Short mmCIF file of C-alpha atoms in Angstrom, two decimals:
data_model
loop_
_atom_site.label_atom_id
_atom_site.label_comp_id
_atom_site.label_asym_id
_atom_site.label_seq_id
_atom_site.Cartn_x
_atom_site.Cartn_y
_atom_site.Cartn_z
CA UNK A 1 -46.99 9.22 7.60
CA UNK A 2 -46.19 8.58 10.78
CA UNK A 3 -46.58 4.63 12.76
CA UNK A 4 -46.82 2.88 16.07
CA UNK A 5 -43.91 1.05 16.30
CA UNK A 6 -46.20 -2.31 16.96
CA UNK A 7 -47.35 -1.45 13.04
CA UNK A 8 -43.75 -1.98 11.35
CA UNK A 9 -43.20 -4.70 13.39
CA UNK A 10 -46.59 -6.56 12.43
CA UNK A 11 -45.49 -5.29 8.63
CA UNK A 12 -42.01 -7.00 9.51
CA UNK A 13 -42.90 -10.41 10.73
CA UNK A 14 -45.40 -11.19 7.64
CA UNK A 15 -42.48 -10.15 5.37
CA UNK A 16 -40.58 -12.33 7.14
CA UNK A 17 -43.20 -15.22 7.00
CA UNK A 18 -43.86 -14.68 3.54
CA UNK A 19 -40.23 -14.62 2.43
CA UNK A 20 -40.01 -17.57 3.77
CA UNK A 21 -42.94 -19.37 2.09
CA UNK A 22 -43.35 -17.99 -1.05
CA UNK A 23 -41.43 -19.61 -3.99
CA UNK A 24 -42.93 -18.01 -7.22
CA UNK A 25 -40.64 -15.06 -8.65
CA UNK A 26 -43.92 -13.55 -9.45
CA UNK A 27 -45.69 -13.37 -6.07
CA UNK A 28 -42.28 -12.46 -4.67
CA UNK A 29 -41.71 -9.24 -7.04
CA UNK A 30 -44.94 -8.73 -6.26
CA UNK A 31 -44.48 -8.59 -2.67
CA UNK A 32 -41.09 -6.22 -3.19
CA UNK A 33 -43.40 -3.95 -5.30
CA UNK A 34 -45.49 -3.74 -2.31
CA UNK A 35 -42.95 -3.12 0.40
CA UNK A 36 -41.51 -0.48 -1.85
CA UNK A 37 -44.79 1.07 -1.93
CA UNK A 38 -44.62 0.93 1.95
CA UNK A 39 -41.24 2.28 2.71
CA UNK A 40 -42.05 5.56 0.32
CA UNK A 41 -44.91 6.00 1.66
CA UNK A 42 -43.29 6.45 5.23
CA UNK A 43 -40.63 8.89 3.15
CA UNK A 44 -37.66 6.09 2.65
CA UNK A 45 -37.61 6.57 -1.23
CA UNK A 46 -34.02 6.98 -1.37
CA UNK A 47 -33.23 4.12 0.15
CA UNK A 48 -35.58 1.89 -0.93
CA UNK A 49 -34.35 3.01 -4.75
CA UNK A 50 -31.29 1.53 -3.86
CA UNK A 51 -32.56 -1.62 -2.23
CA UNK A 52 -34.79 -2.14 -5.63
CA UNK A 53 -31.69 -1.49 -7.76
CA UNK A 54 -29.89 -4.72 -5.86
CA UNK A 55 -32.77 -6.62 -5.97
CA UNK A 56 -33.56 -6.02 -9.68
CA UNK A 57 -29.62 -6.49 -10.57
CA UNK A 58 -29.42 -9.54 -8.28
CA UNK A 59 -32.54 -10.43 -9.97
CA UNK A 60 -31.09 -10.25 -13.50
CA UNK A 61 -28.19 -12.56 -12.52
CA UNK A 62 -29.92 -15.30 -11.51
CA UNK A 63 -31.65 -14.80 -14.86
CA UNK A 64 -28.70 -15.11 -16.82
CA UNK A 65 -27.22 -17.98 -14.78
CA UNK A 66 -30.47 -19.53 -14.65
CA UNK A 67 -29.81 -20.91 -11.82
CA UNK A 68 -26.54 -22.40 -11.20
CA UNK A 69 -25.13 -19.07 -9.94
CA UNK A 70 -21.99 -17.73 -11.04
CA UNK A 71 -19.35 -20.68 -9.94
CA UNK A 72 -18.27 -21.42 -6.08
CA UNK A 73 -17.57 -18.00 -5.47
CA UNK A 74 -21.06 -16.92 -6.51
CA UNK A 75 -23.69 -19.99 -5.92
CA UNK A 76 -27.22 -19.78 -6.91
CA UNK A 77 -28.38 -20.14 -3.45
CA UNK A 78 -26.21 -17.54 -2.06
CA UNK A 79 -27.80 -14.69 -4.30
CA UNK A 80 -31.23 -16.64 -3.21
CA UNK A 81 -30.55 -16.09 0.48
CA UNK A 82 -29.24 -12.38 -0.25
CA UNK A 83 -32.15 -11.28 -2.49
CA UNK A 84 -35.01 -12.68 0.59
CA UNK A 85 -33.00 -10.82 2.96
CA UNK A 86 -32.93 -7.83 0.78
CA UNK A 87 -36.82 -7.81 0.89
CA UNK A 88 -36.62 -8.76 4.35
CA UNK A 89 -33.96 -5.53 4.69
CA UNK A 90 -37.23 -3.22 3.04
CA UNK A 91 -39.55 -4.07 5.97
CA UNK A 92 -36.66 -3.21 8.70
CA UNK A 93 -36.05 0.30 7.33
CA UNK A 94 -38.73 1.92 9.16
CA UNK A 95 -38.29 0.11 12.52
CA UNK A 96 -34.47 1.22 12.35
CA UNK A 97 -34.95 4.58 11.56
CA UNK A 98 -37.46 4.66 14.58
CA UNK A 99 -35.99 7.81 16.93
CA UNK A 100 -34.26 6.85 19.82
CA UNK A 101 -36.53 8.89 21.73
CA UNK A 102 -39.69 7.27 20.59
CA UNK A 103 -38.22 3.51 21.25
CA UNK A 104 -37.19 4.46 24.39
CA UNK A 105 -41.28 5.51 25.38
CA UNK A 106 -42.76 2.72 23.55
CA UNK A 107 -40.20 0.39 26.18
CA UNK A 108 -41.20 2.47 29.05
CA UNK A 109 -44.62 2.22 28.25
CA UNK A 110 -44.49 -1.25 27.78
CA UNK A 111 -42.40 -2.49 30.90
CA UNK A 112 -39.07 -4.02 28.86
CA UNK A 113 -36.49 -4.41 31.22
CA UNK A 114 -33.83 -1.59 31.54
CA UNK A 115 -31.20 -4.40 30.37
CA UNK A 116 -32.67 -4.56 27.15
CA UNK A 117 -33.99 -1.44 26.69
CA UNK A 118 -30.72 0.68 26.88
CA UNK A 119 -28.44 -1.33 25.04
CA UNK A 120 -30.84 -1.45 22.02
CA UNK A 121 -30.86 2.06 22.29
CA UNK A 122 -27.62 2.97 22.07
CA UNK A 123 -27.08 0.93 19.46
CA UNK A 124 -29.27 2.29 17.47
CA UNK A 125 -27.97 5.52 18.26
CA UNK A 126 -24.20 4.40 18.46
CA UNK A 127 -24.56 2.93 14.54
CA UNK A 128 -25.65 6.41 12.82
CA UNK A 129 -23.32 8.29 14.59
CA UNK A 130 -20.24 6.23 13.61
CA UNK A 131 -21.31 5.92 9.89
CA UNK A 132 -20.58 9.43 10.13
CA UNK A 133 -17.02 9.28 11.58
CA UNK A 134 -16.53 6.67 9.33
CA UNK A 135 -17.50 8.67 6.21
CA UNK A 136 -15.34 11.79 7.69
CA UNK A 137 -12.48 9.58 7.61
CA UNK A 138 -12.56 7.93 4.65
CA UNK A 139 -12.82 11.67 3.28
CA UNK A 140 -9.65 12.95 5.47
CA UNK A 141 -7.61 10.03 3.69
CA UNK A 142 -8.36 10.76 0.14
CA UNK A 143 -7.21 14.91 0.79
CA UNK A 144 -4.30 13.23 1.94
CA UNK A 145 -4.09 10.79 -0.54
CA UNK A 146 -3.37 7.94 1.94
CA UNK A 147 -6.20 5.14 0.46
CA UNK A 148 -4.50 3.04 -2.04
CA UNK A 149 -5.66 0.29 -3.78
CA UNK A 150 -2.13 -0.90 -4.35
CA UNK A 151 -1.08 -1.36 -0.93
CA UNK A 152 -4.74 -2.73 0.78
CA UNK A 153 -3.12 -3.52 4.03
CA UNK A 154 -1.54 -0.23 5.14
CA UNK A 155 -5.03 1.77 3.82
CA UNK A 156 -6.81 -0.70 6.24
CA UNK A 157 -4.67 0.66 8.52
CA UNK A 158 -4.71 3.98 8.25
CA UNK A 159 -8.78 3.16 8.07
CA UNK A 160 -9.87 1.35 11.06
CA UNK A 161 -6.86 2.30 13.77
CA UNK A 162 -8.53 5.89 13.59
CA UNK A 163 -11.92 4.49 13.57
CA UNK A 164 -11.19 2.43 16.65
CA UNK A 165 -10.33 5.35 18.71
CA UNK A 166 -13.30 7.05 17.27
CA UNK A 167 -15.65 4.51 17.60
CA UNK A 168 -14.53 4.17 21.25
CA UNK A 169 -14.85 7.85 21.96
CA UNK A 170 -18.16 8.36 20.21
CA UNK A 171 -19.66 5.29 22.96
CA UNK A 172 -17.94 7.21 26.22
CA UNK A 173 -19.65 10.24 24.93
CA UNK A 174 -23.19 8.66 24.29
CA UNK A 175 -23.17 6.85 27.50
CA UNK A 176 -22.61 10.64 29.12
CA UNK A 177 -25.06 12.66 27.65
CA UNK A 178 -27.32 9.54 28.32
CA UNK A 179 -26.38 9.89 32.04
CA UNK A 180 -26.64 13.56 32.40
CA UNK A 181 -30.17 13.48 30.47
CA UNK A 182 -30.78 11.39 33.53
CA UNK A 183 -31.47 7.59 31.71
CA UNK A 184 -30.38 5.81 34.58
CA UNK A 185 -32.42 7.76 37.14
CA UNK A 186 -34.67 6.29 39.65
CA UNK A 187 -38.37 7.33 39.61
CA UNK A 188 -40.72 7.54 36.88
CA UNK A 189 -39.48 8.72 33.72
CA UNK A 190 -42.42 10.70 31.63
CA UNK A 191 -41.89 11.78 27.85
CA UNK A 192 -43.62 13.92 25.16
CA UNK A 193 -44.16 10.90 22.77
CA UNK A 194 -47.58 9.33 22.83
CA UNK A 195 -47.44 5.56 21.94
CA UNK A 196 -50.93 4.88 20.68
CA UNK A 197 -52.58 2.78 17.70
CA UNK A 198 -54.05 6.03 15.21
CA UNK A 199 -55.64 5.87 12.37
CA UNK A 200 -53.37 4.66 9.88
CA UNK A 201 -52.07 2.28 11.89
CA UNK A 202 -55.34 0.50 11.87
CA UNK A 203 -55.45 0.80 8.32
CA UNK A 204 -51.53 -0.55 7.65
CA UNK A 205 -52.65 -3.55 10.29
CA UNK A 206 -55.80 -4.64 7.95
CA UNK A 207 -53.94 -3.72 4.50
CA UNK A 208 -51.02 -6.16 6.26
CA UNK A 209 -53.06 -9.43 7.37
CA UNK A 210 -55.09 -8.88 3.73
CA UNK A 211 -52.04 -8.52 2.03
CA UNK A 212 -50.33 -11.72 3.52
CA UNK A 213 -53.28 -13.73 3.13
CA UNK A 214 -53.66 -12.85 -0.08
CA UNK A 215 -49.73 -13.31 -1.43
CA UNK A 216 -49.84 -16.76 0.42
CA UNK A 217 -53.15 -18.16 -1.59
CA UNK A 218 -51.81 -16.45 -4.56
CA UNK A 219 -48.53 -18.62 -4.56
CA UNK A 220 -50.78 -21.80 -4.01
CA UNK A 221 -52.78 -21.07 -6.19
CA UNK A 222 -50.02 -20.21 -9.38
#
């Protein structure tokens, strides 16, 4: 299923409102239930899986420290803050994995200044691509057995001095096949994206305000 951008966002900010509001573990699961729903739906299952696994194991701690959290490294209202944010996390997947190309009309269509525009996308270009890098060397150090846990300090080393020059490449080289694509040209810039409310996006606007009104009587109601 594919959405307008303005859709996630609208899903985003209730989950955000409601996170903030509600205080029953009930309504709250019930709203994680929900955004799980919602992220598989748009074909995020994966990652959503994991997301549910931390919330659920998160979940069970608090259980078992009912509530005074695991001592001062582990307070109760630290795993409180990470567990909202988790479900917070659920509503952000879709916006993030919005294409570049897609953000970029939506901005254009919209009139957001250049200044904002292009730095947002790049980063969420710039992000993806050095997970990757990051992931390559991490791999390139265990063939040559280089990460250690016994010596943490030189495997940070041989870690993040490589990733720095990578990291630093990876930027020079977005920022030129951004120019030569022509981003920075004058004129007017047209794309093969239409940004337009469909369908389903009317539907995941309605299901949204119904679902936040609903969640938020629930919980005053309980």
């Amino acid at each position: 299923m594919h959405l307008d951008l303005r859709s996630k966002f609208a899903v985003f900010l209730c989950t955000v409102f409601l996170a903030s509001v509600l205080s029953n573990d009930t309504v709250f699961f019930l709203l994680t239930a929900i955004l799980i729903i919602y992220s598989t739906i748009l074909g995020y299952l994966k990652i959503a899986a994991r997301i549910a696994i931390v919330i659920i194991l998160i979940s069970l701690m608090r259980t078992i420290s009912e509530g005074n959290g695991f001592g001062v490294m582990l307070p109760d209202m630290f795993l409180f803050i990470v567990l909202r944010s988790l479900v917070i996390f659920l509503s952000v997947i879709p916006i993030v994995k919005t294409s570049p190309g897609e953000l970029m009309a939506f901005m254009k269509k919209f009139k957001v200044h250049r200044n904002i525009a292009l730095p947002l996308i790049f980063m969420l270009r710039f992000f993806p691509v050095v997970k990757s890098e990051f992931l390559e060397i991490i791999d390139s150090l265990k063939l040559r057995g280089l990460i250690s846990f016994k010596k943490p300090f030189t495997t940070m080393e041989y870690l993040f001095v490589p990733m720095m020059f990578s990291s630093s490449n990876v930027s020079e080289e977005l920022a030129a096949a951004s120019e030569v694509r022509g981003i920075s040209a004058k004129g007017i810039h047209t794309s093969r994206r239409v940004i337009k409310f469909r369908i389903n996006d009317y539907i995941i606007l309605i299901l949204t305000i119904f679902v936040t009104l609903g969640l938020y009587l629930l919980e005053g109601a309980i």
